[in-house]
C-alpha positions in Angstrom: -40.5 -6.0 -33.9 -38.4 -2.8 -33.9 -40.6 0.5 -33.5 -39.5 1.6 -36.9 -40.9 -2.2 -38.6 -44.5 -1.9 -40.7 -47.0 -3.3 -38.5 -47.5 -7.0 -39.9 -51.6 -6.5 -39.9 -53.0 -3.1 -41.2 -56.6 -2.0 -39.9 -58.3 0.6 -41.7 -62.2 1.3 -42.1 -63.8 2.5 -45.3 -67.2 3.9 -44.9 -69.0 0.8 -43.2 -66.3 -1.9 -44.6 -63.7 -2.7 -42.1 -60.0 -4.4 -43.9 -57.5 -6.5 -42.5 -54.9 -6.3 -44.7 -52.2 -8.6 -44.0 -48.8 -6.5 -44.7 -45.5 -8.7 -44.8 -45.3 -8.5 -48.6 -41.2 -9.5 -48.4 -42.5 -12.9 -47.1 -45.3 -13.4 -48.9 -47.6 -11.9 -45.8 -46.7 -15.3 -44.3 -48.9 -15.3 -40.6 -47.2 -15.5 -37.3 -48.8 -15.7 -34.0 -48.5 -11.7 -33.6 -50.6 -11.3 -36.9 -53.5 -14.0 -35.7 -53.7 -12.1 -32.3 -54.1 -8.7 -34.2 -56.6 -10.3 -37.0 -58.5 -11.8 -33.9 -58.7 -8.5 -31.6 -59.8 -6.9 -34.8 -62.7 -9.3 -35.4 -63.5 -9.1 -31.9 -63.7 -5.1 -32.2 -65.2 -4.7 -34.8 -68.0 -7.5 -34.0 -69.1 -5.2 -31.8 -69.2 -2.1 -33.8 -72.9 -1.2 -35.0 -70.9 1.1 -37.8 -69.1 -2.0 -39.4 -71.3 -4.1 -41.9 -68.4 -6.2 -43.6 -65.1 -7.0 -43.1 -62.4 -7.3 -45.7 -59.1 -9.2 -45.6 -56.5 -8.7 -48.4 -52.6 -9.1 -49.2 -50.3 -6.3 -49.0 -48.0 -6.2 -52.3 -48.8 -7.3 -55.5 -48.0 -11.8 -55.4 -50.9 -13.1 -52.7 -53.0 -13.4 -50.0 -50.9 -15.0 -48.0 -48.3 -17.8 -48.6 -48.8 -20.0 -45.6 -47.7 -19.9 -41.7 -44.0 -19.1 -40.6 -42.3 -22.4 -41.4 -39.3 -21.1 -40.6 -39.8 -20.3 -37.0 -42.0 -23.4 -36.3 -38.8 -24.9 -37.5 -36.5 -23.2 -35.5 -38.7 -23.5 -32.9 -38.3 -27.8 -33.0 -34.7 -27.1 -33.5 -34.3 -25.6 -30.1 -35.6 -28.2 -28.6 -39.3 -26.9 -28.0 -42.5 -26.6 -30.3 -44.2 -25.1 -27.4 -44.3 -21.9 -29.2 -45.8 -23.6 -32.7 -48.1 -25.4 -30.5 -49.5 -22.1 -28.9 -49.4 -20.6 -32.3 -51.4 -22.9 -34.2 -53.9 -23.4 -31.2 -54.6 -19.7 -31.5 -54.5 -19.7 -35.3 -57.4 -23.0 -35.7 -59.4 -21.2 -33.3 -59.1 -18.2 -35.2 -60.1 -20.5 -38.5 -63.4 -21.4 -36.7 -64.1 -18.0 -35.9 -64.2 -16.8 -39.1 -66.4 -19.4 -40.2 -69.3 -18.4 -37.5 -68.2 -14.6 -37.8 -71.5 -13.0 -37.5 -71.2 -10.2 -40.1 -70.1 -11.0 -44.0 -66.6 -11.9 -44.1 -64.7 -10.8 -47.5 -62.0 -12.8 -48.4 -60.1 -11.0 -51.3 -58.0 -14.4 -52.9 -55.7 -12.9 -55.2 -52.3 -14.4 -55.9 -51.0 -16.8 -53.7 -53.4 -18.1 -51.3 -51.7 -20.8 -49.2 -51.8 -22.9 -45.8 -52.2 -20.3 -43.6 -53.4 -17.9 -46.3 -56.5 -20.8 -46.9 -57.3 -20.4 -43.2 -58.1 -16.8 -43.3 -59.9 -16.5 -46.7 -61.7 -20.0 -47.5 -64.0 -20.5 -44.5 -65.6 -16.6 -45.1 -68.6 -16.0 -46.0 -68.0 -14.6 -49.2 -65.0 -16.2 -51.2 -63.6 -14.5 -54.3 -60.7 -15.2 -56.7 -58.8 -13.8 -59.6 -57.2 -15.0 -62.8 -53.8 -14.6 -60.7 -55.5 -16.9 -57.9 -52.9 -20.0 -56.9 -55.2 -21.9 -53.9 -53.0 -24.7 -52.4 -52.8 -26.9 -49.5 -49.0 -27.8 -50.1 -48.5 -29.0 -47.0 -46.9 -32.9 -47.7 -43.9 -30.9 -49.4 -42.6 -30.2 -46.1 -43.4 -33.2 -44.1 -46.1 -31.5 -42.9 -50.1 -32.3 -42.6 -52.5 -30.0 -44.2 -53.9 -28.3 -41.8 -56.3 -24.6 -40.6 -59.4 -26.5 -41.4 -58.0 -27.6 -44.8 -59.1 -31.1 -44.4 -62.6 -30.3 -43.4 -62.6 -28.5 -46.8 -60.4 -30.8 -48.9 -62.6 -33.5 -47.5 -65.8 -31.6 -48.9 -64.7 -31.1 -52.4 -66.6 -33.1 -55.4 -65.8 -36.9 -55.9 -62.0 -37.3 -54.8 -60.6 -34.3 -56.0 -59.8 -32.8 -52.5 -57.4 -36.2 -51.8 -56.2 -35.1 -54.9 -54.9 -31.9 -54.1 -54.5 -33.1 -50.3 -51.8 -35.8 -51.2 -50.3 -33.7 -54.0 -50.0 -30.4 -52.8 -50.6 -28.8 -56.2 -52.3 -25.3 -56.3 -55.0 -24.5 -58.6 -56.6 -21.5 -60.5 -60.0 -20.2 -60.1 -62.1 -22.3 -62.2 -60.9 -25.1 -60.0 -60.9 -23.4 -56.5 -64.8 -22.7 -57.0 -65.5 -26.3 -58.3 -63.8 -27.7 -55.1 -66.0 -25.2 -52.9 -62.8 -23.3 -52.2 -64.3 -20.3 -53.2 -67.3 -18.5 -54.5 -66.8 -15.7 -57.2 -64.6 -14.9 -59.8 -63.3 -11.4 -60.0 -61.0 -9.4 -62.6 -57.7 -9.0 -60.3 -58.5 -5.3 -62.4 -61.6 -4.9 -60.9 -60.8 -5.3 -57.3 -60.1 -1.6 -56.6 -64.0 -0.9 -57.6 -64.8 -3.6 -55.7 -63.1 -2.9 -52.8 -64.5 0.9 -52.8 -68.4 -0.7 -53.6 -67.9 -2.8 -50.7 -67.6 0.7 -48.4 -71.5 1.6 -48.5 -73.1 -1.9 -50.3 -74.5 -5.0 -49.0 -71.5 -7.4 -49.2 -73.3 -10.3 -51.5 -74.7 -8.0 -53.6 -71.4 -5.9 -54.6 -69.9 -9.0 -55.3 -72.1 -10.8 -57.5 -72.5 -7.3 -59.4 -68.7 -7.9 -60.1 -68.7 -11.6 -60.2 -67.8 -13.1 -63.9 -67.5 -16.8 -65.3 -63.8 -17.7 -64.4 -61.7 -19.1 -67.3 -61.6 -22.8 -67.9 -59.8 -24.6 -64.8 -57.9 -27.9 -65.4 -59.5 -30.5 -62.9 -62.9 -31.3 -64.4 -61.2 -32.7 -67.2 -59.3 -35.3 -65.2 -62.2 -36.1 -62.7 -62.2 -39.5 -64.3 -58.7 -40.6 -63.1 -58.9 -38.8 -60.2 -61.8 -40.2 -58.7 -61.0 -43.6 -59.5 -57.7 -43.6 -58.4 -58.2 -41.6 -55.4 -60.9 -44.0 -54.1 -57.9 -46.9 -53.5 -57.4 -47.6 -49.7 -53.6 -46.7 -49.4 -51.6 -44.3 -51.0 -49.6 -47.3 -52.2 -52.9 -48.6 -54.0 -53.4 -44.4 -55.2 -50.0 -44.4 -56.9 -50.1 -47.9 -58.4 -53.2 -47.1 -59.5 -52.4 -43.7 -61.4 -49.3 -45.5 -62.3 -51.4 -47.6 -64.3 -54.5 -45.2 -65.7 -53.0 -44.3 -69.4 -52.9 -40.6 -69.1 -49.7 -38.5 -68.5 -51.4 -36.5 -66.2 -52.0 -39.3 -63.7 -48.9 -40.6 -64.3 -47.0 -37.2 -63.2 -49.6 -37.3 -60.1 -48.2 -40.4 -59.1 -44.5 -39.1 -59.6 -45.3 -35.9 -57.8 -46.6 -38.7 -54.9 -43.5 -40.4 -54.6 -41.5 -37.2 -54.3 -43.5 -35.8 -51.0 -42.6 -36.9 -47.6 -43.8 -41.0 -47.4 -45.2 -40.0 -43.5 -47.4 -37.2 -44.5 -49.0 -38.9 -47.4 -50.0 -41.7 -45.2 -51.6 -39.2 -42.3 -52.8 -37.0 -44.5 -54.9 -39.6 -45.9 -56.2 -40.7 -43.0 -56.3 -37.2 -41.7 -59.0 -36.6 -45.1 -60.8 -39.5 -44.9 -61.5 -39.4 -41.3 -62.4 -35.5 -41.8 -65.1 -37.1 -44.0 -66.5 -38.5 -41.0 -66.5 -35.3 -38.5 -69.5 -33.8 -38.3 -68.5 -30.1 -37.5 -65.2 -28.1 -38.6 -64.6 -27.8 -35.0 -64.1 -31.3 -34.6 -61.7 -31.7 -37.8 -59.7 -28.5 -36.4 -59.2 -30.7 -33.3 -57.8 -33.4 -34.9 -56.0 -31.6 -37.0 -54.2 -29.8 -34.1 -53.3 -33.4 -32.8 -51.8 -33.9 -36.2 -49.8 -30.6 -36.8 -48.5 -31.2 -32.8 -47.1 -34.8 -33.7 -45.2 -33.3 -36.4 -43.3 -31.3 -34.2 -41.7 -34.8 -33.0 -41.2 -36.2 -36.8 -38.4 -35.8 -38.3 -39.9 -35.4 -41.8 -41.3 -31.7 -40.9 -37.7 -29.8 -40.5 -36.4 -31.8 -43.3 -38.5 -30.6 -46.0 -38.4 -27.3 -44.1 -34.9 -27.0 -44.8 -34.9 -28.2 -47.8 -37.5 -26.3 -49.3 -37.4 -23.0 -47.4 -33.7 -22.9 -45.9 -31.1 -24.3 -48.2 -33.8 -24.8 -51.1 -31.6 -27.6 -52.3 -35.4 -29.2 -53.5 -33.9 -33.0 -52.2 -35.3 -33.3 -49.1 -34.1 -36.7 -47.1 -37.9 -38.5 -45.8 -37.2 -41.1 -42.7 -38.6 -43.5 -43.5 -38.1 -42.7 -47.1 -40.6 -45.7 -49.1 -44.3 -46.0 -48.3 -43.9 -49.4 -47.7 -41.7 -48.4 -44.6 -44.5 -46.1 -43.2 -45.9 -48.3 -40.1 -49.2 -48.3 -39.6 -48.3 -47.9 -35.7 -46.7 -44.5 -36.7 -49.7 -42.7 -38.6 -51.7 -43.7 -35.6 -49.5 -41.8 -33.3 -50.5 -38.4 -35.3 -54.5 -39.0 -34.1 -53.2 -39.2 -30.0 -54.1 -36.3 -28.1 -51.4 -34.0 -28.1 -49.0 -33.3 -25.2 -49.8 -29.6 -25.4 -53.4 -30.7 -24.9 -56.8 -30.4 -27.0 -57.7 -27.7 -28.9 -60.5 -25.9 -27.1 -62.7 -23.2 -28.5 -65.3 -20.5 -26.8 -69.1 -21.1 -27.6 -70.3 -19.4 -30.6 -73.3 -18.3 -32.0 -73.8 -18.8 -36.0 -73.6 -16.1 -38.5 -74.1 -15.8 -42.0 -70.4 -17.0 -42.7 -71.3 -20.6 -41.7 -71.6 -22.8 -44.9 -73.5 -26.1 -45.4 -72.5 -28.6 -42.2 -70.5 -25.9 -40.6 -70.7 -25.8 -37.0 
């Protein structure tokens, strides 16, 4: 970073709220392993600062939160050979998404825009969650030949009926309406209202200011379709999930199973398994664990800087899966994703809980 670059994190107090305000607007505030070290030393300050009552995190510029983590340098990181660097990264970055979910004073996560990956990390294991009528909340993860990941299948895996495999297979982002009913977040807020919020938030008790701002979100889209959805979702293989929405007589299901067939064949399969097994994990600590085993066995599959490239890089939208059918997905090879990694196990400092930690959090 030249001494002339913004910082990528900017700190600021405001009577007794303290904001992290993520600041690479160019790139959609997308997090690198600088900006988790900063957030981190930040929560660690400020933990210990009897003058700060809340903490705030936001997106600098006007489009999101935060898009995701820096595919492109995890990328270029496997292309040189290595995925140390990711490894170190993302170690840091879970660890990080488990501290904010025991953080012992309220954690406002400010959800505006694009809220992504990464950007889900930061925001959806606070205390208090809120969203806006620009909201776009997305795990899209199996786009890239990637695994969701930053506690998003401890969350995903939590959501109503089968809605989180839903979203977990497919990628697709959703509104407000839909990010509360899947536990994603808590409030609705006016994106025109967040200025008074944020200046409320300086001398008032964090859950109060927000419900004082808090409104019914407009209508989302998934209740609608929980009949499909949980039905076809329930199937044992994502073969059995697309033949299955393949068959259900609505359009919408049928353009699920289309948007299946177009994500990367190898993350469909661990993803799957990654969700349902997430189900079974008592504490997020333990799905952040096996999700770092996950994202590290990417870093040896071919399918991850593929889609990155095609996506990202060139943006050509045709990336080339290997293999390219489910039917050619060995079970052999999703079992390789659950190994311990060779950059070890993610380990994480005792905690106490604090008011952030939800239902089964721990």
């Amino acid at each position: 970073m030249s001494h002339d670059a913004p910082p990528p994190v900017l700190l600021r107090t405001e009577g007794r709220a303290a904001h992290v305000v993520l600041n690479r607007p160019r790139a959609l505030n997308a997090l690198d392993h600088t900006m988790v070290r900063l957030i981190d030393e930040a929560l660690t300050a400020w933990e210990r600062d009897e003058a700060v009552a809340t903490v705030v995190v936001s997106g600098a510029g006007e489009r999101g939160l935060c898009a995701g983590g820096d595919i492109r340098a995890v990328r270029a990181d496997i292309l040189a050979g290595g995925g140390a660097a990711s490894a170190a990264f993302w170690h840091d970055e879970y660890v990080l998404n488990s501290r904010i979910a025991h953080y012992p004073k309220p954690y406002v996560a400010l959800m505006d825009g694009y809220v992504m990956g990464g950007g889900v990390g930061v925001s959806a294991h606070g205390g208090v969650r809120v969203v806006t009528e620009r909201s776009r909340v997305a795990m899209p993860e199996t786009i890239i030949g990637f695994v969701p990941d930053v506690g998003g299948t401890y969350l995903l895996s939590r959501a109503p009926g089968e809605l989180g495999t839903h979203l977990a297979l497919t990628g697709t982002a959703v509104g407000a309406a839909d990010a509360l009913l899947c536990g994603l977040a808590d409030h609705y807020v006016p994106s025109g209202r967040l200025g008074e919020l944020t200046a409320a938030l300086a001398d008032g008790e964090a859950a109060d200011v927000v419900a004082a701002f808090a409104e019914a979100a407009p209508e989302g889209e998934l209740a609608a379709h929980r009949e499909w959805i949980d039905s076809c979702y329930a199937a044992g293989s994502v073969e059995e999930i697309v033949d299955r929405l393949l068959a259900w007589g609505d359009l919408a299901a049928k353009e699920a199973a289309q948007t299946l067939l177009s994500r990367s064949p190898t993350s469909l399969k661990v993803t799957l398994a990654a969700v349902r097994r997430a189900r079974a994990l008592g504490s997020l600590e333990d799905v952040l664990r096996q999700e770092y085993r996950t994202s590290c066995a990417c870093l040896t599959s071919a399918d991850f800087p593929e889609g990155v490239r095609a996506q990202v890089v060139d943006k050509d939208r045709k990336p080339r899966w290997s293999p390219a059918r489910l039917a050619e997905v060995r079970d052999a090879e999703v079992a390789r994703f659950f190994l311990p990694s060779p950059y070890g196990e993610l380990t994480f400092a005792p905690v106490a809980d604090g008011p952030g930690l939800r239902g089964g959090r721990g």
